[in-house]
CSV table of C-alpha atoms in Angstrom, one decimal:
chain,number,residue,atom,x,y,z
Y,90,UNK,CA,40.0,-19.5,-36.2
Y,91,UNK,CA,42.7,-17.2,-36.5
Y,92,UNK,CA,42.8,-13.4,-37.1
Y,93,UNK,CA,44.6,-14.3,-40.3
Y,94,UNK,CA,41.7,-17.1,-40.9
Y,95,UNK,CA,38.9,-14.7,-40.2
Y,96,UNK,CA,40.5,-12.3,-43.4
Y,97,UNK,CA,41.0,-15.2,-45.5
Y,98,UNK,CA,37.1,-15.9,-45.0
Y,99,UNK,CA,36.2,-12.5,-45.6
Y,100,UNK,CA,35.2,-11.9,-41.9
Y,101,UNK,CA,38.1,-8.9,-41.1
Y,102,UNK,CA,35.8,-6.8,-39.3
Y,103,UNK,CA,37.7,-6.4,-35.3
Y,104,UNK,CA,40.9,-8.0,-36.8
Y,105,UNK,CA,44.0,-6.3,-35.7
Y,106,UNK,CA,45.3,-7.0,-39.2
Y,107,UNK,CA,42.9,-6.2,-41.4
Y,108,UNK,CA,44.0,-4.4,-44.0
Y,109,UNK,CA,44.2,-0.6,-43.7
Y,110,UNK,CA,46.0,2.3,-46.4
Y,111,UNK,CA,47.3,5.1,-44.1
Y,112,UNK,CA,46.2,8.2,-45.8
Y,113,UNK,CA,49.5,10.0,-46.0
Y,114,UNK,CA,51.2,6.8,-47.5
Y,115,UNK,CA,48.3,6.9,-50.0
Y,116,UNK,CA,48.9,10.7,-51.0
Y,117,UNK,CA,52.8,9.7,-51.2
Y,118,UNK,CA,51.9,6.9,-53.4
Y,119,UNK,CA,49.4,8.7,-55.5
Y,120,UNK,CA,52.2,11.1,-56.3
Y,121,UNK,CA,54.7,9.1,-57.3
Y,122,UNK,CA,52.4,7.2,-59.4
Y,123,UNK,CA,52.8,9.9,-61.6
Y,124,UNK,CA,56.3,10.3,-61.3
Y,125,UNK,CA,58.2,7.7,-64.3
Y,126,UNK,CA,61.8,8.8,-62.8
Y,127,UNK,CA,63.2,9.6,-59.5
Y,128,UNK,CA,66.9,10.3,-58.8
Y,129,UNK,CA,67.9,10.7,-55.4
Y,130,UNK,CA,71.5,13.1,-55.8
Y,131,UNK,CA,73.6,12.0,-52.7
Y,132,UNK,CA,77.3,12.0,-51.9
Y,133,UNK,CA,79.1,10.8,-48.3
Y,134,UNK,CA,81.1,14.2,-48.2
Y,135,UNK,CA,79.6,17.5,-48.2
Y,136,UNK,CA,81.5,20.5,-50.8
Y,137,UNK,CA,81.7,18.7,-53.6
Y,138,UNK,CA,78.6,20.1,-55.7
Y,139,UNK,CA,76.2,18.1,-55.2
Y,140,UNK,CA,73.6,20.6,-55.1
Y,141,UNK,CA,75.2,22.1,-58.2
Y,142,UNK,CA,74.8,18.6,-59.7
Y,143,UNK,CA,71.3,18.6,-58.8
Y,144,UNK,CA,70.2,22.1,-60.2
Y,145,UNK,CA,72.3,21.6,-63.4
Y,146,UNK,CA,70.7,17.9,-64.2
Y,147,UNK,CA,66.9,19.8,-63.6
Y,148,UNK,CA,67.7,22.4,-65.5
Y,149,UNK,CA,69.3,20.7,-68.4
Y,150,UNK,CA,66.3,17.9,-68.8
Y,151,UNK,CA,63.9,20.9,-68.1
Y,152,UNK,CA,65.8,22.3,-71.5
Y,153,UNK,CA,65.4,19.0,-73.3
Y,154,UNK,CA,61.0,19.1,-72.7
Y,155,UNK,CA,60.7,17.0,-69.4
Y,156,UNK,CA,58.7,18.0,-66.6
Y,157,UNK,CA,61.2,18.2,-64.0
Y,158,UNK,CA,60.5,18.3,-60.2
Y,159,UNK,CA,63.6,19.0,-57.5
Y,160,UNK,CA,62.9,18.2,-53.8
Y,161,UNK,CA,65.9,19.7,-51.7
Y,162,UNK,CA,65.5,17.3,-48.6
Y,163,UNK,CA,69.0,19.0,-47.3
Y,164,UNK,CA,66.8,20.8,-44.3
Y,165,UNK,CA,69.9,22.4,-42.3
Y,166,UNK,CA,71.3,23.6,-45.6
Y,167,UNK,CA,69.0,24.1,-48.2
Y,168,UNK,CA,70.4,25.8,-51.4
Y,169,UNK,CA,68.7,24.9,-54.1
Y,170,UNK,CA,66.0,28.6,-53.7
Y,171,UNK,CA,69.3,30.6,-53.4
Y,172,UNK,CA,70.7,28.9,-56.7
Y,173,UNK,CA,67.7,29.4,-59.0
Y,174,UNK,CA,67.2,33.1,-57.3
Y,175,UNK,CA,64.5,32.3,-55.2
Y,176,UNK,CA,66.0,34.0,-51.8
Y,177,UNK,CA,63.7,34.9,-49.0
Y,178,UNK,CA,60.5,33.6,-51.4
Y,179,UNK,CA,58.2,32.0,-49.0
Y,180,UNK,CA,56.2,29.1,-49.8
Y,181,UNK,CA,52.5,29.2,-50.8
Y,182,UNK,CA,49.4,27.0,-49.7
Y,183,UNK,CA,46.0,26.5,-51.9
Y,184,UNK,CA,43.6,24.7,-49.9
Y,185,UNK,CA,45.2,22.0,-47.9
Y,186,UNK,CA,47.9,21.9,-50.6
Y,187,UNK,CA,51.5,23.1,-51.0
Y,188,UNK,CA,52.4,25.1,-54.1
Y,189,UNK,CA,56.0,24.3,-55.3
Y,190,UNK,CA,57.8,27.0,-56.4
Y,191,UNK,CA,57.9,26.9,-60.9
Y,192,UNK,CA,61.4,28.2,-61.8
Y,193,UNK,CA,60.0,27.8,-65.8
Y,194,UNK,CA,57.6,25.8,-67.3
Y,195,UNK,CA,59.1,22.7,-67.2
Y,196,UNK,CA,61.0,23.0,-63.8
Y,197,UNK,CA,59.6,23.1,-60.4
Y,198,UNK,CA,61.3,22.9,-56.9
Y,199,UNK,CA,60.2,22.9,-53.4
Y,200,UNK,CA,63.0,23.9,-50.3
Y,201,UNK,CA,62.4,24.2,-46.3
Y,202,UNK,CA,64.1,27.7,-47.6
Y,203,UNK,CA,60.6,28.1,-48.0
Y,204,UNK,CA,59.6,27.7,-44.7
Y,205,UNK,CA,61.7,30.3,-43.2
Y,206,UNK,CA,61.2,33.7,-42.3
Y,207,UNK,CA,64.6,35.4,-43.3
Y,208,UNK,CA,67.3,33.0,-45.5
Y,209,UNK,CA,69.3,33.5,-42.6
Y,210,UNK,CA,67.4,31.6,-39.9
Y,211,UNK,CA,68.7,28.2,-38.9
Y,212,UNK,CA,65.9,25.2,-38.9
Y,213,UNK,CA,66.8,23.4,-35.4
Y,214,UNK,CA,64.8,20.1,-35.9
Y,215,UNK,CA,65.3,16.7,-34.9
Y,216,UNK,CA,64.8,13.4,-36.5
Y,217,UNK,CA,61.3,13.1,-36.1
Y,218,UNK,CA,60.2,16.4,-37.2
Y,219,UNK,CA,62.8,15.8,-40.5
Y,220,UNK,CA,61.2,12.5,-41.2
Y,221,UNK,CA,57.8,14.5,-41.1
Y,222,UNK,CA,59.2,17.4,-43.0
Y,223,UNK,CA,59.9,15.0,-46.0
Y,224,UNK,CA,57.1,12.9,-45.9
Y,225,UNK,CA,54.6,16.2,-46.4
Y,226,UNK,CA,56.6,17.5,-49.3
Y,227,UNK,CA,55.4,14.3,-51.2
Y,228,UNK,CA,52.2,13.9,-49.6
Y,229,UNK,CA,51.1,17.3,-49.0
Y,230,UNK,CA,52.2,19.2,-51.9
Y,231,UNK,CA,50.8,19.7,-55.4
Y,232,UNK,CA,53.0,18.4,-57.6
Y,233,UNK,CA,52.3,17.8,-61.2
Y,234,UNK,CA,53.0,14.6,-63.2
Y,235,UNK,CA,56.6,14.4,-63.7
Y,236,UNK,CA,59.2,12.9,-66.1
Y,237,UNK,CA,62.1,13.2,-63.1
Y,238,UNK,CA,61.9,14.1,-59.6
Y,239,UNK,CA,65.4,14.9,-58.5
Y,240,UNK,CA,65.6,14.4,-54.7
Y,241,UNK,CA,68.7,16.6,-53.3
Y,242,UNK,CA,70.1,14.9,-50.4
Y,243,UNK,CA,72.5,16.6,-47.3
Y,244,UNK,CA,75.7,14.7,-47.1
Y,245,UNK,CA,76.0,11.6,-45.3
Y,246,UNK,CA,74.0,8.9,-44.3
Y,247,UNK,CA,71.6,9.9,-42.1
Y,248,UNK,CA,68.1,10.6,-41.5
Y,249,UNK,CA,67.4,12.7,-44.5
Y,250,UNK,CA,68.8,10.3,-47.1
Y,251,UNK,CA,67.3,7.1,-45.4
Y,252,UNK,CA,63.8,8.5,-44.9
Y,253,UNK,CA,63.7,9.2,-49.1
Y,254,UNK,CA,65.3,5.7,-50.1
Y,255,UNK,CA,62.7,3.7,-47.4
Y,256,UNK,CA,59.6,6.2,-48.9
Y,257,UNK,CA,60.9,6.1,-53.2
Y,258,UNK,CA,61.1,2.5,-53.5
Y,259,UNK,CA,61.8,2.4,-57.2
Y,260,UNK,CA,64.5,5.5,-57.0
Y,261,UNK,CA,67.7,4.9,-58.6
Y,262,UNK,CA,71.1,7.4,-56.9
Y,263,UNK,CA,73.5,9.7,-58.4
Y,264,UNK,CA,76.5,9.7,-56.2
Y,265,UNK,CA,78.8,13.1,-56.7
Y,266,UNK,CA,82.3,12.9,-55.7
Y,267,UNK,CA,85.5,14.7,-56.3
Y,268,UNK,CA,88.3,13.6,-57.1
Y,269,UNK,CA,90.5,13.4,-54.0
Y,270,UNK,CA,90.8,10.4,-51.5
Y,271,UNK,CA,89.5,11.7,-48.6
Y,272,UNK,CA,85.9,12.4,-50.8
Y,273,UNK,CA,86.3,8.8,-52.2
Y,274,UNK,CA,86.4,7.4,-49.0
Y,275,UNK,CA,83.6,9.0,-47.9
Y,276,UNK,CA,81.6,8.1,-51.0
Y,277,UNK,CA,81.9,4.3,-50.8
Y,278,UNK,CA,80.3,4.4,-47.8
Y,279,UNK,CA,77.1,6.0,-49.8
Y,280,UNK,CA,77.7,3.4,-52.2
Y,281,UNK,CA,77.3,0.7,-49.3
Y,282,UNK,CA,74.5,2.7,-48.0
Y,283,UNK,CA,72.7,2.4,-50.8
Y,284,UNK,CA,73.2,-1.5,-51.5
Y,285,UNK,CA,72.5,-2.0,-47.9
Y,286,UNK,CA,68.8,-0.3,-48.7
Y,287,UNK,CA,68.5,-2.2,-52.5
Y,288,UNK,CA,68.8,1.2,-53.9
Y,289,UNK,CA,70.2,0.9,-57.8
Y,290,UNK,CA,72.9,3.4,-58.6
Y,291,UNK,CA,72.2,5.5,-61.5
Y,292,UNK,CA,76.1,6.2,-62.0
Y,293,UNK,CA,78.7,8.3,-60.0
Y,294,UNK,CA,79.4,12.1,-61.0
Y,295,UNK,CA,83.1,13.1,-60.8
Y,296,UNK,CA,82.8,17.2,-60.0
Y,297,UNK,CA,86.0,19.8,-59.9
Y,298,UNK,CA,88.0,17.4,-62.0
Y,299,UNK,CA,90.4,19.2,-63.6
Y,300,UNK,CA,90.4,23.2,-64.6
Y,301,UNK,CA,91.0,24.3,-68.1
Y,302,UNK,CA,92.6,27.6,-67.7
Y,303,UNK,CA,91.0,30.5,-69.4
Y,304,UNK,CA,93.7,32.8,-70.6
Y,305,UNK,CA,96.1,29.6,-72.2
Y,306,UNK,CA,93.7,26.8,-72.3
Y,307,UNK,CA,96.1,24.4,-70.7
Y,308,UNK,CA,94.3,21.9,-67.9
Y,309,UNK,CA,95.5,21.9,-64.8
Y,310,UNK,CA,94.1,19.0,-62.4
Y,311,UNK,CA,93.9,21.0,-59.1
Y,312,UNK,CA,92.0,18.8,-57.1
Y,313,UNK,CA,93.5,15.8,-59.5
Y,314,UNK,CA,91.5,14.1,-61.9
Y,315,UNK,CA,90.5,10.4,-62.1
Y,316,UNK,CA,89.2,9.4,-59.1
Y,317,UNK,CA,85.6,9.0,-59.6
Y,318,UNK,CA,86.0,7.0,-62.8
Y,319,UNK,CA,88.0,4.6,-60.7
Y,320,UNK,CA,86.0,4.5,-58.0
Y,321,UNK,CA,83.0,3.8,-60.6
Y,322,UNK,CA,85.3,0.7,-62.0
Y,323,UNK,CA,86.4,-0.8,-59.0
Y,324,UNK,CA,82.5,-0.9,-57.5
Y,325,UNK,CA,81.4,-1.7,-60.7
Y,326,UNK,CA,79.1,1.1,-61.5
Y,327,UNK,CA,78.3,3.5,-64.4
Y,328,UNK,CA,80.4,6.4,-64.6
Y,329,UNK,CA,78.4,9.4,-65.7
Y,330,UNK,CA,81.0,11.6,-66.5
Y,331,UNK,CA,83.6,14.4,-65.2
Y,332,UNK,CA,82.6,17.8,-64.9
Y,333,UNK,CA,85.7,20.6,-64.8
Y,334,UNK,CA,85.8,23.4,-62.7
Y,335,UNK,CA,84.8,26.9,-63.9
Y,336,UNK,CA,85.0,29.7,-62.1
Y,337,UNK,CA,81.4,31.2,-64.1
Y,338,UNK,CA,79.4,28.4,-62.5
Y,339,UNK,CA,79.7,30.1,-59.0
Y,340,UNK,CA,79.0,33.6,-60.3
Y,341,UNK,CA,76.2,32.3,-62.3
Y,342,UNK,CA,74.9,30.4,-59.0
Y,343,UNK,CA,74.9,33.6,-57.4
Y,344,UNK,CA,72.6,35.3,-59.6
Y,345,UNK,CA,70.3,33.1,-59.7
Y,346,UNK,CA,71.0,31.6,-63.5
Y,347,UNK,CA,73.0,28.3,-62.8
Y,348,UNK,CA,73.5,27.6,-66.8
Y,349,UNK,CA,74.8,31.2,-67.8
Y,350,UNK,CA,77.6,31.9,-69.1
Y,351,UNK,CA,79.2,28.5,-68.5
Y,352,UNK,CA,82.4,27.5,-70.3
Y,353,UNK,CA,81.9,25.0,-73.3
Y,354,UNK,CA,84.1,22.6,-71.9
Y,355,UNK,CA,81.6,22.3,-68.7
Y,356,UNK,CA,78.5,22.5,-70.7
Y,357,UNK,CA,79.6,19.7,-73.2
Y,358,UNK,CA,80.6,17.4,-69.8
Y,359,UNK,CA,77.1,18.4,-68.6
Y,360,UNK,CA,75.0,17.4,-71.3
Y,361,UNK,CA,76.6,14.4,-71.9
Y,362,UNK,CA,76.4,13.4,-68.0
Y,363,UNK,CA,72.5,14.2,-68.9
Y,364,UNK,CA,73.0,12.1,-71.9
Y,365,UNK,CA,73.8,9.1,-69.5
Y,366,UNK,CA,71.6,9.8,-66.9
Y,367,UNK,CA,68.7,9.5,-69.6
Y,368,UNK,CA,70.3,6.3,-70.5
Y,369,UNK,CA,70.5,5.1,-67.4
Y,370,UNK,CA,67.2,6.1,-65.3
């Protein structure tokens, strides 16, 4: 008989392939059990808001009554604390169990911010210990159910991105560009990257497209306009939506209140982007 044979015939004890959960795959799947939504936020090109993106997608569906969860998996350059003013807030264990940080009561977030001693102190870790890093936010952490879990990605393709899309089976992308070529180039290969790994694409996010001046109200395309959209058509994909520049989203980044103040020409683009990430999740 074979080792498969000896299974079959319910005789598995000794079999090299008998059948075993490891328990950190088990925690991971336990929590995204309870998880109905996960959007992994990625772009090839770093600087073009992604992180932004993220945050203002959380915060927004945290607005609208969902539970809302954000992972920032970017480990060499994590910003999402800084944005929602947690800087220098250290993270906090119960038991065996991570605590994410709650921003309100419908948003919580968890950073390798978190893991530092001062903000300013670089995390010098290699592949393996990133893979690790990623695998205990989901497996070692106490989450609570959630409507989305937004998984903030470093630019690129690497190990930080491929360890979430081979651990979130089921996770659809948000790919954030800007308008330019040398972004759009960069994007299609994340686009490729995620076919490559069965990945569905949620939609692409055009950011800094266009600015709408304050003082005469006249928009000016800075960093041009357009190119996402066309991207989006010529890989047929949804197209989310265009979000303008405005110069109150960096102040209100800096303190810590990424929604304040913002112009109603950005906060109409955001909401419906949110709109069609509803749609399409």
């Amino acid at each position: 008989m074979s080792e498969c044979d000896n299974c079959q015939a319910g005789s598995c004890d000794g079999c090299s392939k008998k059948n075993t959960t490891n328990p950190q795959d088990a925690a991971i799947s336990r929590f995204l059990g309870q998880v109905k939504h996960k959007l992994i936020v990625m772009s090839g090109k770093g600087g073009v808001g992604k992180s932004t993106v993220a945050v203002d997608l959380a915060l927004i569906l945290s607005e609208r009554g969902f539970r809302v969860g954000i992972m920032d998996v970017d480990l060499h350059g994590p910003s999402i604390a800084g944005m929602l003013g947690f800087e220098n807030a250290h993270l906090r264990a119960e038991g065996d169990k991570l605590l994410p940080f709650r921003y309100n009561d419908n948003l919580y977030f968890l950073s390798a911010q978190g893991l530092l001693a001062n903000e300013d102190d670089p995390l010098v870790w290699r592949g393996p210990l990133k893979i690790g890093a990623i695998r205990q936010f989901m497996s070692d952490t106490e989450w609570p159910a959630l409507d989305y879990l937004i998984v903030d990605c470093p630019p690129g393709t690497g190990d930080e991105p491929l360890t979430v899309i081979q651990t979130i089976r089921d996770a659809k992308a948000v790919i954030v560009t800007t308008p330019q070529r040398v972004s759009l180039a960069d994007v299609r290969k994340s686009v490729n990257f995620c076919r490559m790994g069965n990945v569905p694409i949620c939609g692409v996010v055009e950011n800094m497209s266009g600015f709408i001046c304050p003082h005469c109200g006249k928009e000016v395309d800075i960093f041009k306009s357009g190119g996402g959209e066309a991207l989006a058509r010529e890989k047929n994909l949804p197209f989310l939506g265009r979000i303008p520049i405005d110069p109150m989203v960096v102040a209100a980044e800096d303190d810590g209140k990424p929604l304040a103040n913002l112009s109603k020409g950005c906060r109409a683009a955001l909401d419906a982007i949110v709109d069609n990430v509803i749609r399409n999740a």
